[in-house]
Short mmCIF file of C-alpha atoms in Angstrom, two decimals:
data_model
loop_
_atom_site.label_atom_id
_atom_site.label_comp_id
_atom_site.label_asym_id
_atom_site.label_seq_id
_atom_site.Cartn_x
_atom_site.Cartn_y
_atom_site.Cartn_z
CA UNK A 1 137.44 127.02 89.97
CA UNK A 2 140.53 127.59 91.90
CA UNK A 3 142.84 130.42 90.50
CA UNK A 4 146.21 128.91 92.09
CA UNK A 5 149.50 131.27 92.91
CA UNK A 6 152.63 129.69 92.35
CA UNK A 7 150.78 126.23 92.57
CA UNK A 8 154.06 124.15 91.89
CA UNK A 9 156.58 126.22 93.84
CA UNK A 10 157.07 125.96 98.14
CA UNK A 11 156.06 129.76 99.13
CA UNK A 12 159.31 132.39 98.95
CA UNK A 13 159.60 135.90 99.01
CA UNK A 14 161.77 138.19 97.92
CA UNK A 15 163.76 140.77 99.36
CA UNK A 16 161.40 143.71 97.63
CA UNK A 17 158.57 142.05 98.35
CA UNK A 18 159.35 141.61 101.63
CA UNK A 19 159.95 145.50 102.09
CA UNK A 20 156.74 146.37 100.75
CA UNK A 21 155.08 143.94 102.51
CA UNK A 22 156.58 145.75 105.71
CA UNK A 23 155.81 148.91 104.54
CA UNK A 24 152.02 148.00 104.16
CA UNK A 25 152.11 146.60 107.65
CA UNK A 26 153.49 149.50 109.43
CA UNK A 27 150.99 151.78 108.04
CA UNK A 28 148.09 149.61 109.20
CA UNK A 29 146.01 151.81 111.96
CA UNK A 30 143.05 149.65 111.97
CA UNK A 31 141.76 145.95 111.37
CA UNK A 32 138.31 144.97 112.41
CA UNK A 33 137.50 141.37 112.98
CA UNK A 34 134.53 139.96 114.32
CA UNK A 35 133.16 143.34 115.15
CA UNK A 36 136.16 143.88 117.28
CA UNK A 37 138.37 146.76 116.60
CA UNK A 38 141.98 145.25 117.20
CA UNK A 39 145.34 147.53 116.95
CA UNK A 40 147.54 145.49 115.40
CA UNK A 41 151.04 144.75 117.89
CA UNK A 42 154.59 145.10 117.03
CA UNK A 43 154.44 141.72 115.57
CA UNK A 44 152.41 142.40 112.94
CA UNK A 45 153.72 138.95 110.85
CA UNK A 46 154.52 140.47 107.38
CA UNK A 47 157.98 138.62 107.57
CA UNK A 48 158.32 136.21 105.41
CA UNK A 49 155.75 133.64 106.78
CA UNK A 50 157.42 130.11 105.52
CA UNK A 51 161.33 129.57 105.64
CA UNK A 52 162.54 128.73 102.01
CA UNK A 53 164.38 125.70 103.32
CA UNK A 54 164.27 122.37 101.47
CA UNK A 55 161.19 120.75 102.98
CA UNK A 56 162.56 117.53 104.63
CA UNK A 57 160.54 114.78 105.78
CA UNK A 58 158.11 114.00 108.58
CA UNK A 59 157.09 111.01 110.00
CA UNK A 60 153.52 112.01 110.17
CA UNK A 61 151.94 108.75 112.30
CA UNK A 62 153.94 105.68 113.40
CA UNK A 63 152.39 102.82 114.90
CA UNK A 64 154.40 103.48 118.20
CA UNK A 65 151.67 104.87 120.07
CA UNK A 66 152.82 105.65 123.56
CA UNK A 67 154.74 107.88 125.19
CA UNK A 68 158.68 108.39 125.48
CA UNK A 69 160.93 110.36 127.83
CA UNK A 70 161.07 112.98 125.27
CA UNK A 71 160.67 117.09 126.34
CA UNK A 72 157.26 117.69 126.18
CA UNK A 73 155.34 120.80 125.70
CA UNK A 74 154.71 123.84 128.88
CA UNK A 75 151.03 123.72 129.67
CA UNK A 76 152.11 126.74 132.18
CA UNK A 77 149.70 129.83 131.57
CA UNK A 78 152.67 131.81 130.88
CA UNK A 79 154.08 129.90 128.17
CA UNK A 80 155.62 131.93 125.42
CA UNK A 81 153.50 130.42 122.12
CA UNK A 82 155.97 129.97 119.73
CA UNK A 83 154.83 131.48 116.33
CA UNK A 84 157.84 131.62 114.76
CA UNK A 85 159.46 128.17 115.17
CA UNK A 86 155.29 126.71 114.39
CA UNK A 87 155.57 128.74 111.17
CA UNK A 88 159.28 127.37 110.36
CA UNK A 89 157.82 124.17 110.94
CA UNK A 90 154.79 124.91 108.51
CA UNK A 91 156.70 125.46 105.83
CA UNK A 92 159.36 122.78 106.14
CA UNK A 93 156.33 120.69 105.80
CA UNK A 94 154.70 122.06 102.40
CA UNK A 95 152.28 124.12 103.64
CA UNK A 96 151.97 127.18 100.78
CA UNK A 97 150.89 130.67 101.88
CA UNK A 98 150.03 132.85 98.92
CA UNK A 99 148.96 136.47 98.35
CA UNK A 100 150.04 137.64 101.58
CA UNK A 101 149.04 135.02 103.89
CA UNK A 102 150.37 136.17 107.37
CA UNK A 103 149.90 136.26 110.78
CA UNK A 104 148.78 139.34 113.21
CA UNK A 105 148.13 138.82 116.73
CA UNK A 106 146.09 140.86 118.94
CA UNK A 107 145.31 141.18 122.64
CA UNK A 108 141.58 140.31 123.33
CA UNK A 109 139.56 139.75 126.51
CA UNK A 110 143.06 139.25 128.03
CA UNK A 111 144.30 136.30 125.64
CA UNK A 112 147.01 136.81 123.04
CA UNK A 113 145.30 136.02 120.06
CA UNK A 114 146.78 135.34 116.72
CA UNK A 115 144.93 135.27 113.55
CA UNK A 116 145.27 134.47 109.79
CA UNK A 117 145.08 137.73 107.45
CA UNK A 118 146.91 138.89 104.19
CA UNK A 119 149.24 142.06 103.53
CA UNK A 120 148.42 142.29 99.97
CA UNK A 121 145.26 141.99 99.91
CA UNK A 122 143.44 139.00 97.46
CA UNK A 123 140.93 138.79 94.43
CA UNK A 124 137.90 136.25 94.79
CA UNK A 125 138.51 132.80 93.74
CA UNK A 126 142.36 132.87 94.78
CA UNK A 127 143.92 130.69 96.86
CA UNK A 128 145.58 131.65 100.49
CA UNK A 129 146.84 128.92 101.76
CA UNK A 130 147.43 124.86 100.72
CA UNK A 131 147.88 122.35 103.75
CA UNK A 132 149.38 118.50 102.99
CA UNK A 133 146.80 116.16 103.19
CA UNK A 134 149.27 114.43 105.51
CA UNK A 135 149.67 117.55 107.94
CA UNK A 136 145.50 117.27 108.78
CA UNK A 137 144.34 115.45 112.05
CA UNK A 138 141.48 113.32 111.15
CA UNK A 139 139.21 112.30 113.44
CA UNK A 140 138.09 109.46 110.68
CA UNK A 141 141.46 108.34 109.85
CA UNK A 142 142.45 107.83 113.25
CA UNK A 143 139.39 105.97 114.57
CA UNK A 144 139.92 103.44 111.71
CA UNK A 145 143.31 102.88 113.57
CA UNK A 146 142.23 102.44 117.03
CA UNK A 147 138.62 101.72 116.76
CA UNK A 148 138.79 98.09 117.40
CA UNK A 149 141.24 98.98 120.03
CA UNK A 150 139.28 100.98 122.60
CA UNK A 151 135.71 99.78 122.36
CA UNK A 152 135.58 100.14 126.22
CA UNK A 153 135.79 103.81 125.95
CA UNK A 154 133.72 104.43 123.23
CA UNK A 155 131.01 102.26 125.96
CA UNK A 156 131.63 104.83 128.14
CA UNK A 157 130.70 107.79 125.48
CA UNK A 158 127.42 105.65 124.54
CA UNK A 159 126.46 105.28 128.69
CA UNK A 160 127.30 108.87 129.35
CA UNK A 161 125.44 109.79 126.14
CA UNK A 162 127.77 111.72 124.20
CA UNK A 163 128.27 109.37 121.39
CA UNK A 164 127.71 111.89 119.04
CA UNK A 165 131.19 113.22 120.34
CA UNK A 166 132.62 110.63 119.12
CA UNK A 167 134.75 112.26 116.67
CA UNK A 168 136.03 114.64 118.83
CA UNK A 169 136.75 112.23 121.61
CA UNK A 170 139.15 110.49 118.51
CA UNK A 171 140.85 114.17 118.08
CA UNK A 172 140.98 114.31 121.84
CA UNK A 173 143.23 110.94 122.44
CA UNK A 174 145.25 111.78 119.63
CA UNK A 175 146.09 115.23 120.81
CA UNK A 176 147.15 113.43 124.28
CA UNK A 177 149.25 110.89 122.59
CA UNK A 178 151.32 113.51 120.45
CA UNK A 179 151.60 115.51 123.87
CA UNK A 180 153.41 112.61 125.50
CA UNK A 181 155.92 111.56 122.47
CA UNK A 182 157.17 115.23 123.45
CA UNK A 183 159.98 115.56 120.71
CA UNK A 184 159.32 112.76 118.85
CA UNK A 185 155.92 113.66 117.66
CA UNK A 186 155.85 116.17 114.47
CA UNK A 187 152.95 118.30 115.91
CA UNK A 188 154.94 119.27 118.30
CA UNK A 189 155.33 122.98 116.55
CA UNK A 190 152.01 123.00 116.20
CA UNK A 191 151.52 121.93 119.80
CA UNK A 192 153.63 125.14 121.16
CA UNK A 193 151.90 127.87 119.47
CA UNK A 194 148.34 126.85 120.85
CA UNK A 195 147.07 128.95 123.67
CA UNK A 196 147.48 128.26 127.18
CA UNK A 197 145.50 130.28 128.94
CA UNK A 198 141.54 130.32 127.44
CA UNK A 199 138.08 131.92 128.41
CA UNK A 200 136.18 128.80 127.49
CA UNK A 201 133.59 126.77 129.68
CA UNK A 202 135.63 123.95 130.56
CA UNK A 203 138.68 127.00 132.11
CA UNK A 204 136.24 128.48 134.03
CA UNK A 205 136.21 128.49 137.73
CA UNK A 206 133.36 127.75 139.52
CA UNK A 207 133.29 131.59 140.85
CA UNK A 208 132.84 132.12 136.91
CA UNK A 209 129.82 129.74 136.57
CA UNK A 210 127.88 131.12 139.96
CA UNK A 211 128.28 134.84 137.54
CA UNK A 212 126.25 133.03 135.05
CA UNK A 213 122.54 133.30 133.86
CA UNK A 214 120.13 130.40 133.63
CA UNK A 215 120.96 129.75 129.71
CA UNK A 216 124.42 130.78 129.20
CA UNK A 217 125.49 128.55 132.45
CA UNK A 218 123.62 125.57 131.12
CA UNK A 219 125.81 125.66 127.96
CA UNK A 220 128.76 126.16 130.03
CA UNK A 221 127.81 123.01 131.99
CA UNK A 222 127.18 120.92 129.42
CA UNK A 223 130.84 121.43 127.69
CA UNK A 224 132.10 120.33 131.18
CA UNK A 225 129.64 117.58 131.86
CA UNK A 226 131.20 116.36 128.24
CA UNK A 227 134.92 116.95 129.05
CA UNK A 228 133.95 114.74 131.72
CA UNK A 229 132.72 112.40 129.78
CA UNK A 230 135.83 112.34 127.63
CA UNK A 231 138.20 111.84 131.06
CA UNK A 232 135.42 109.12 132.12
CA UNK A 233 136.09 107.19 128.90
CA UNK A 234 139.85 108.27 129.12
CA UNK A 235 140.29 106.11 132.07
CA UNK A 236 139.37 102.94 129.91
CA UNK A 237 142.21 103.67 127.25
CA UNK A 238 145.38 102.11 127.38
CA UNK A 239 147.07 104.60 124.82
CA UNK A 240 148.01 107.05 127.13
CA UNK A 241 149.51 106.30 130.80
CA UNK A 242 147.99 107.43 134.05
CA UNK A 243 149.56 110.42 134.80
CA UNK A 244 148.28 111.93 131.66
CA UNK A 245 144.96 110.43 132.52
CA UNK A 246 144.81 112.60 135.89
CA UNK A 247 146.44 115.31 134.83
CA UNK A 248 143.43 117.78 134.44
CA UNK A 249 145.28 120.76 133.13
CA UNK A 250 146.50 118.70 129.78
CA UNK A 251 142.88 117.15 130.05
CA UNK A 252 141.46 120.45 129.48
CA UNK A 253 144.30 121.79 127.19
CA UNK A 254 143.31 119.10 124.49
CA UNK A 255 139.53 119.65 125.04
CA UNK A 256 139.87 123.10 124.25
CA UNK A 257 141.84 122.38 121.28
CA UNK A 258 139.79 119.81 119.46
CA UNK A 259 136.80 121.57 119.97
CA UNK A 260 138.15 125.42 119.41
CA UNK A 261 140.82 124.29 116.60
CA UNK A 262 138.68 121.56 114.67
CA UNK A 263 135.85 121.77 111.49
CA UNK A 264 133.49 119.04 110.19
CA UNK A 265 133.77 118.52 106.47
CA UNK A 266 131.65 117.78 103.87
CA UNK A 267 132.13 114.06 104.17
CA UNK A 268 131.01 114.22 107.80
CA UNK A 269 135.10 113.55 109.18
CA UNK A 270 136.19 116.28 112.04
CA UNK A 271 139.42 117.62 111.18
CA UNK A 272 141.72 119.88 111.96
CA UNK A 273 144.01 121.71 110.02
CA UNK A 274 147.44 122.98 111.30
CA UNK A 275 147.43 126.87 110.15
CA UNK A 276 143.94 126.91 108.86
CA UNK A 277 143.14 126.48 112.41
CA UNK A 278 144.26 129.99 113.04
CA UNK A 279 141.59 131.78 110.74
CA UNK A 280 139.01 133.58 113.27
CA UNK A 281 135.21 133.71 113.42
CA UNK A 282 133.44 136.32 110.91
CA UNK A 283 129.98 137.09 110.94
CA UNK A 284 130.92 137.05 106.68
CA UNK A 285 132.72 134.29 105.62
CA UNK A 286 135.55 135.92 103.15
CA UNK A 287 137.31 132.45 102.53
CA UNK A 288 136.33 128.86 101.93
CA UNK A 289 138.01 125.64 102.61
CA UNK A 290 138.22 122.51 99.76
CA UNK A 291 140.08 119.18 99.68
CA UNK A 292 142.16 118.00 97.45
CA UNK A 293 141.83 113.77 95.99
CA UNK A 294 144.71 113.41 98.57
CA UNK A 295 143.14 115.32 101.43
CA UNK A 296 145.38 118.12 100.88
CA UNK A 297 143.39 121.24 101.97
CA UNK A 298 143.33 124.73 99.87
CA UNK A 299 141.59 128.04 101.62
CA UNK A 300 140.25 130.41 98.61
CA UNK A 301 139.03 133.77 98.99
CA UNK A 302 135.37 133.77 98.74
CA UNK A 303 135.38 137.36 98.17
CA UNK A 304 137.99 140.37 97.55
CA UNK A 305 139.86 141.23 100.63
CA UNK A 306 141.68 144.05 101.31
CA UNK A 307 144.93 144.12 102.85
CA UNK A 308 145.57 144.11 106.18
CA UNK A 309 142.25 142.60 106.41
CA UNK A 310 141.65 139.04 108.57
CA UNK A 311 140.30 135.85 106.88
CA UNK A 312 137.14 134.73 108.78
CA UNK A 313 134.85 131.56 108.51
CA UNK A 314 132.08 131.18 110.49
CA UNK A 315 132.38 129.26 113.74
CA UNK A 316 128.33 128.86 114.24
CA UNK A 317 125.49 131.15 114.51
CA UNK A 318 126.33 135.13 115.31
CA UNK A 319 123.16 135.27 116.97
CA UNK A 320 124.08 132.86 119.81
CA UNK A 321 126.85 134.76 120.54
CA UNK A 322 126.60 132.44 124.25
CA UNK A 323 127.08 129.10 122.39
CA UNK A 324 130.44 130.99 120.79
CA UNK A 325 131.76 132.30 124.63
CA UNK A 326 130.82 128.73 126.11
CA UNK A 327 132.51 126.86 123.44
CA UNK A 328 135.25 129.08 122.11
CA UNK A 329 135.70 131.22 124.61
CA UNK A 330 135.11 134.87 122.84
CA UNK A 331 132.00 137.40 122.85
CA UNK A 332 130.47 138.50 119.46
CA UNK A 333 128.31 141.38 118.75
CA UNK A 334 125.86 140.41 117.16
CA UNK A 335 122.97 141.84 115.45
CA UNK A 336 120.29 139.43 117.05
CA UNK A 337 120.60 137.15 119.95
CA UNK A 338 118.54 134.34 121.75
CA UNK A 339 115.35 135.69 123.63
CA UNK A 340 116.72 133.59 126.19
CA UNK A 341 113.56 131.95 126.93
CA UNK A 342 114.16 128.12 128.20
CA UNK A 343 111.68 125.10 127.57
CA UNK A 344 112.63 121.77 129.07
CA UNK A 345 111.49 119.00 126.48
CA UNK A 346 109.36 121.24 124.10
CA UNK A 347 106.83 119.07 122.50
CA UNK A 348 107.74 118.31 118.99
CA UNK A 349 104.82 120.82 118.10
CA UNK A 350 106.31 123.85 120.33
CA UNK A 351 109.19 122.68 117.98
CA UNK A 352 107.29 123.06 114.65
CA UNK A 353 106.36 126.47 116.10
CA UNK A 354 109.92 127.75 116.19
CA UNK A 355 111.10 126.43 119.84
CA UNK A 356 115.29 126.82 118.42
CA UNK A 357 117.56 129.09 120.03
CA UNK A 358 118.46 130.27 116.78
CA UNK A 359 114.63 131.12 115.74
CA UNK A 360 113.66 132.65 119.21
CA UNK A 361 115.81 136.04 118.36
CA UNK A 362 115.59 139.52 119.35
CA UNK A 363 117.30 142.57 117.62
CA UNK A 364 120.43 143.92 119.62
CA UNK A 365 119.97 146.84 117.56
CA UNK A 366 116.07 148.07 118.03
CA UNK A 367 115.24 145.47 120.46
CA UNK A 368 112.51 144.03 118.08
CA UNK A 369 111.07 140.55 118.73
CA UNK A 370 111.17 137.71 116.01
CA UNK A 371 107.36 136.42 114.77
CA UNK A 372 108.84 132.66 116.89
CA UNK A 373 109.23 134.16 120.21
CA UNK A 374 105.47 134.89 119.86
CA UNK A 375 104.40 131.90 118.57
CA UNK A 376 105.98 129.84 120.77
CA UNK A 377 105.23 131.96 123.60
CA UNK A 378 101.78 131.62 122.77
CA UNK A 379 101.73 127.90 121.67
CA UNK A 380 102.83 127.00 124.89
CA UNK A 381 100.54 128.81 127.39
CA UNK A 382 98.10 127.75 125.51
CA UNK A 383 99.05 123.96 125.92
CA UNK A 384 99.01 124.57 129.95
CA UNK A 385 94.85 124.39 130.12
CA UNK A 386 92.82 121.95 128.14
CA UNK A 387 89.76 124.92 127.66
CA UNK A 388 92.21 126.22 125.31
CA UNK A 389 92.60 123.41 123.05
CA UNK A 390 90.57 124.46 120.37
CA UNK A 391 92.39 128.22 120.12
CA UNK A 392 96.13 125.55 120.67
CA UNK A 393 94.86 123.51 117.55
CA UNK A 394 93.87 126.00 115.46
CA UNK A 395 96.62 127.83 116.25
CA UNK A 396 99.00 125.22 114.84
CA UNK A 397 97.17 123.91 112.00
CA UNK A 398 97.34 127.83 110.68
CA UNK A 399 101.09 127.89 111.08
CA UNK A 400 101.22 124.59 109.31
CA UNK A 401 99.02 125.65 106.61
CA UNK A 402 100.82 129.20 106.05
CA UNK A 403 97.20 130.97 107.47
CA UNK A 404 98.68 134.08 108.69
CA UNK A 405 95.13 135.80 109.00
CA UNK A 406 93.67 132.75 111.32
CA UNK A 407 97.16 133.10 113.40
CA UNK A 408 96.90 137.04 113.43
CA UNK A 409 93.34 136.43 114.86
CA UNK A 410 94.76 134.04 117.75
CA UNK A 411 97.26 136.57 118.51
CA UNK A 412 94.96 139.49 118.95
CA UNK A 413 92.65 137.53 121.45
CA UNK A 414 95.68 136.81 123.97
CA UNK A 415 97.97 139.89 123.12
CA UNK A 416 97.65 141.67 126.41
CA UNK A 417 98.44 138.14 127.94
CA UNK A 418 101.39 137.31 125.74
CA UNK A 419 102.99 140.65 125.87
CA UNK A 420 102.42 140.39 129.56
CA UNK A 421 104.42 137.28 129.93
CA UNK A 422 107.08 138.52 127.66
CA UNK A 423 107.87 141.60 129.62
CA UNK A 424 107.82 139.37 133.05
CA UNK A 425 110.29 137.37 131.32
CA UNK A 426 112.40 140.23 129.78
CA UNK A 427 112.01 142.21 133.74
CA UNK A 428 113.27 138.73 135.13
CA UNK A 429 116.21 138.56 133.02
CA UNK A 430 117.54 142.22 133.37
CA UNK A 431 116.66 141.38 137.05
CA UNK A 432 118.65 138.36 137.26
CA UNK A 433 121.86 139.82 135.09
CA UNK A 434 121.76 143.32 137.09
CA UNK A 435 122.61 140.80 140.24
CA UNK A 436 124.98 139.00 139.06
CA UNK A 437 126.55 142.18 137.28
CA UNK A 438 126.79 143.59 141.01
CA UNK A 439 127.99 140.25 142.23
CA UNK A 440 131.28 140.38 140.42
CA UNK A 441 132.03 143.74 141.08
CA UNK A 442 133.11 142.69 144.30
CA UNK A 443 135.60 140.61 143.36
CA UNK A 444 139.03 140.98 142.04
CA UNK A 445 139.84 140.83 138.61
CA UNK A 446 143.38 139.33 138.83
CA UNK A 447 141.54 136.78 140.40
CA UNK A 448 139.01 135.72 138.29
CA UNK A 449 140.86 136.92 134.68
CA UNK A 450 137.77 136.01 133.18
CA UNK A 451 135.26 138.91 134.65
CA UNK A 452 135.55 141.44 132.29
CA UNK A 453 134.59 138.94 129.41
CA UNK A 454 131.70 137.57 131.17
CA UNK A 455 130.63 141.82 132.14
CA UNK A 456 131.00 142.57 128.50
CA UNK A 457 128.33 139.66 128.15
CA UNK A 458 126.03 141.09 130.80
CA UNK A 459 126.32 144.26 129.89
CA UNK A 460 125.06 143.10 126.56
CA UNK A 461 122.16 141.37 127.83
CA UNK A 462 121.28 144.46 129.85
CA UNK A 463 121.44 146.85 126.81
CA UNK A 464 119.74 144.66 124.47
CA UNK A 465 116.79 143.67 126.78
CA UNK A 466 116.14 147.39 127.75
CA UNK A 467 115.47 148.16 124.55
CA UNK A 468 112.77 145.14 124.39
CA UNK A 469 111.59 146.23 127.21
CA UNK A 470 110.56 149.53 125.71
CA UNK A 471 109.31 147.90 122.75
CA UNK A 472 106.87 145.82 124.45
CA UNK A 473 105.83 148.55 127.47
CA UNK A 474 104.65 150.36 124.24
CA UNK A 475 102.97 147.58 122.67
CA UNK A 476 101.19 146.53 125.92
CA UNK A 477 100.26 150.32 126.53
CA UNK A 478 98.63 150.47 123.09
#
C-alpha cells in the first residue's frame, strides 16, 4: 500500500525547509548513478521544485489537430533546456513532488543530463511523485483518436514490418503535432527541457557507424532502418504538413523522445510521463510506478533511499549494455555482457539451447563464460555435419530432460574443439575492436562528439574479452 505525503495538498515548501534542503545539497560530494560517479553542478535543484501558484487550467487535447503560426520550440544543438520554466509548468498542472523530489543535472559523455533524485532522502513504500492522469501521453488513447484516420500509414508500418512499433509510431505523430501548435500546445514546457543534442543510433553519423562492431552496429541500424520506417509512413499522414515531414532534424528529435522518454505499462499502452520521464536507468530499481482509476500516475520508493541519492528504474537488461547505447544513447557497466556471438535465423532448437543475447553472457568482472555460450556453441557446430546427428540429438534431448551428466559427457568429447572456436571468436573480436579503436584515433573529436562514448565502449569490449581470453587459453591448455 501506498504511504501518501500530503496526498490532498499541491506540493509547497517552506522557507526552513527550503534552507535545509540547501544545506543538504551543498554538502553533497558524491552521487553515483548507474555506476557512474557524477559531481553534482551548481544547479543542484533543491529549490523549491513546484511553484505554489494556483494551478490553472490546461487544455490538454483539442480536436484542432494541425499546426498554427505559433513560436515553436529550438531544435538547435545549443538550445538552453529550460528546467525551470518545465518545472513551473509541472506544478501549475498538479503534478506533486514529495519527500524531496528534485532535480540534479550532470554532465555525461558530453550531454547535459538531468535526473530525478530526492534531498531528504525517503522510506520504502512512500510516494515521490503523483502525475495527472491528464498530463500522460498515451500511445492507446491517442490511436483510438486517429486510428481510423491514418490507416495508410499504419500500411506502411505493416509493409516495412515494424507493426509492432505501432505504439510508438502513435507517440511519434503526436510529439510532431504538439511541436507545430508551438504556443498553443500545453507540452510545450515539457517540449523545451528535452535534450537536443543525443548519443543515440538514429544521431549518429555515418563516421560513427563505420567505428562500430558487427553486433553493436546492427542494433544501431535497425533503430534507423525503423526511424525510417516511421518517416516512410509519415509521408502518408495528413496531420502534420510537409515541411515537418522533411524536416529530418525534428524527425529524429521526436524519435529519440518517444523511444528514450516512454514506458509500456501493465495494460500493454506506451506512455509517457512528463517528469517521471526524467528518472534514469539503475541496474536496482529503487522506485516503482502505479496508476491511479483515472490514469493518474504515483512513483513510490521501492526501497529506502538516501538523500542526495537518484531514483532509477530499469530501462532493459544491464547486461546488454549495447542495446542501452543504441537505443538510449548511454554506456553502462555492467557486470556481464553479450558474448557477442551472432547467429542469423537460429533454429528454434539453437533457441531452446539458450541462442538470446541476454543468455549468451560473459562476466566483465572475471571474464567467465555462461553454461549457454557453450551449449549453443556446441549445438550449432554440431548441426553443420549430419555424422554428428546422433551426439546433436542427444545433446538436446539431455538439455530438455535436465540430464546434466549425458550433456557433461557431450561436452568433454568436443572440448578442445569448442574452446577452440571460442577463443577464434573472442581473438576475432579484440581483433576487430583494436582496429576500429585505432581508426578513431585519427579523427577529431569536435568532430565526431560522439568518439569518446563509443571508445569507452571499445575499451570495454577489449578489457572484458582479455580476460576471457585468459580464461579459455587456460582451459584449452589443460
Amino acid at each position: 500500500q501506498v504511504k501518501e505525503s500530503f496526498h490532498k495538498l499541491p506540493f509547497q515548501i517552506t522557507v526552513s525547509l527550503q534552507a535545509k534542503m540547501n544545506e543538504i545539497a551543498s554538502l553533497l560530494l558524491l552521487v553515483v548513478v548507474v555506476g557512474t560517479a557524477i559531481v553534482p553542478s551548481k544547479s543542484f535543484q533543491s529549490t523549491s521544485f513546484f511553484s505554489s501558484q494556483t494551478k490553472q487550467k490546461v487544455n490538454w487535447y483539442s480536436t484542432r489537430l494541425f499546426s498554427t503560426t505559433s513560436s515553436k520550440i529550438s531544435l538547435e544543438k545549443t538550445a538552453e533546456r529550460q528546467i525551470g520554466q518545465f518545472q513551473e509548468w509541472a506544478g501549475a498542472c498538479g503534478v506533486q513532488a514529495e519527500n524531496g523530489f528534485c532535480f540534479a543535472d550532470q554532465i555525461i559523455d558530453g550531454n547535459e543530463d538531468y535526473f530525478g533524485g530526492t534531498s531528504t532522502g525517503v522510506e520504502q513504500g512512500y510516494r515521490v511523485l503523483y502525475v495527472p492522469g491528464e498530463m500522460i501521453l498515451s500511445a492507446y488513447l491517442f490511436g483510438q483518436q486517429i486510428e481510423s484516420s491514418i490507416e495508410p500509414c499504419l500500411q506502411v508500418l505493416r509493409e516495412m514490418d515494424v507493426e509492432d512499433l505501432t505504439p510508438q509510431f502513435y507517440l511519434f505523430l503526436q510529439i510532431l503535432i504538439e511541436y507545430e501548435k508551438g504556443d498553443d500546445s500545453p507540452y510545450k514546457p515539457w517540449l523545451n527541457a528535452m535534450p537536443r543534442k543525443w548519443n543515440t543510433a538514429v544521431s549518429m553519423d555515418d563516421f560513427c557507424l563505420s567505428c562500430l562492431p558487427p553486433y553493436l552496429k546492427s542494433l544501431c541500424e535497425k533503430e534507423r532502418d525503423q526511424l525510417r520506417a516511421f518517416h516512410q509512413a509519415l509521408k502518408t499522414c495528413y496531420y502534420v504538413d510537409d515541411e515537418v515531414k522533411n524536416n529530418a532534424e525534428l524527425l529524429t528529435f521526436a524519435y529519440n523522445v518517444v523511444f528514450t522518454r516512454s514506458s509500456k505499462t501493465d495494460d500493454g499502452d506506451i506512455k509517457i510521463i512528463p517528469v517521471a520521464d526524467m528518472i534514469n536507468h539503475g541496474d536496482t530499481e529503487n522506485v516503482y510506478f502505479s496508476f491511479d482509476e483515472d490514469g493518474s500516475c504515483n512513483i513510490v520508493a521501492n526501497d529506502n533511499i538516501e538523500p542526495g541519492s537518484a531514483f532509477t528504474m530499469s530501462y532493459g537488461p544491464s547486461t546488454n549494455p549495447s542495446k542501452l547505447l543504441a537505443t538510449y544513447g548511454f554506456l553502462n557497466e555492467a557486470p556481464a555482457a553479450f558474448c557477442k556471438m551472432i547467429f542469423n535465423n537460429p533454429s528454434d532448437e539453437l533457441v531452446d539451447m539458450g541462442c538470446d543475447p541476454d543468455r549468451m553472457l560473459i562476466s566483465t568482472v572475471d571474464g567467465s563464460i555462461a553454461e549457454e555460450v557453450w551449449d549453443v556453441l556446441l549445438y550449432s557446430r554440431l548441426e553443420r555435419k549430419s555424422e554428428w546427428d546422433s551426439f546433436r540429438k542427444s545433446l538436446y534431448e539431455a538439455h530438455m530432460t535436465g540430464d546434466e551428466m549425458t550433456k557433461a559427457k557431450i561436452h568433454a568429447s568436443f572440448r578442445k574443439d569448442i574452446t577452440g572456436a571460442l577463443l577464434r571468436h573472442v581473438n576475432h573480436i579484440r581483433s576487430e575492436v583494436f582496429e576500429l579503436t585505432v581508426k578513431m584515433d585519427a579523427y577529431d573529436t569536435s568532430k565526431h562528439p560522439r568518439i569518446p562514448l563509443l571508445k569507452k565502449h571499445h575499451e570495454m569490449v577489449m578489457r572484458t574479452f582479455s580476460k576471457v581470453r585468459q580464461n579459455l587459453l587456460n582451459n584449452y591448455e589443460a
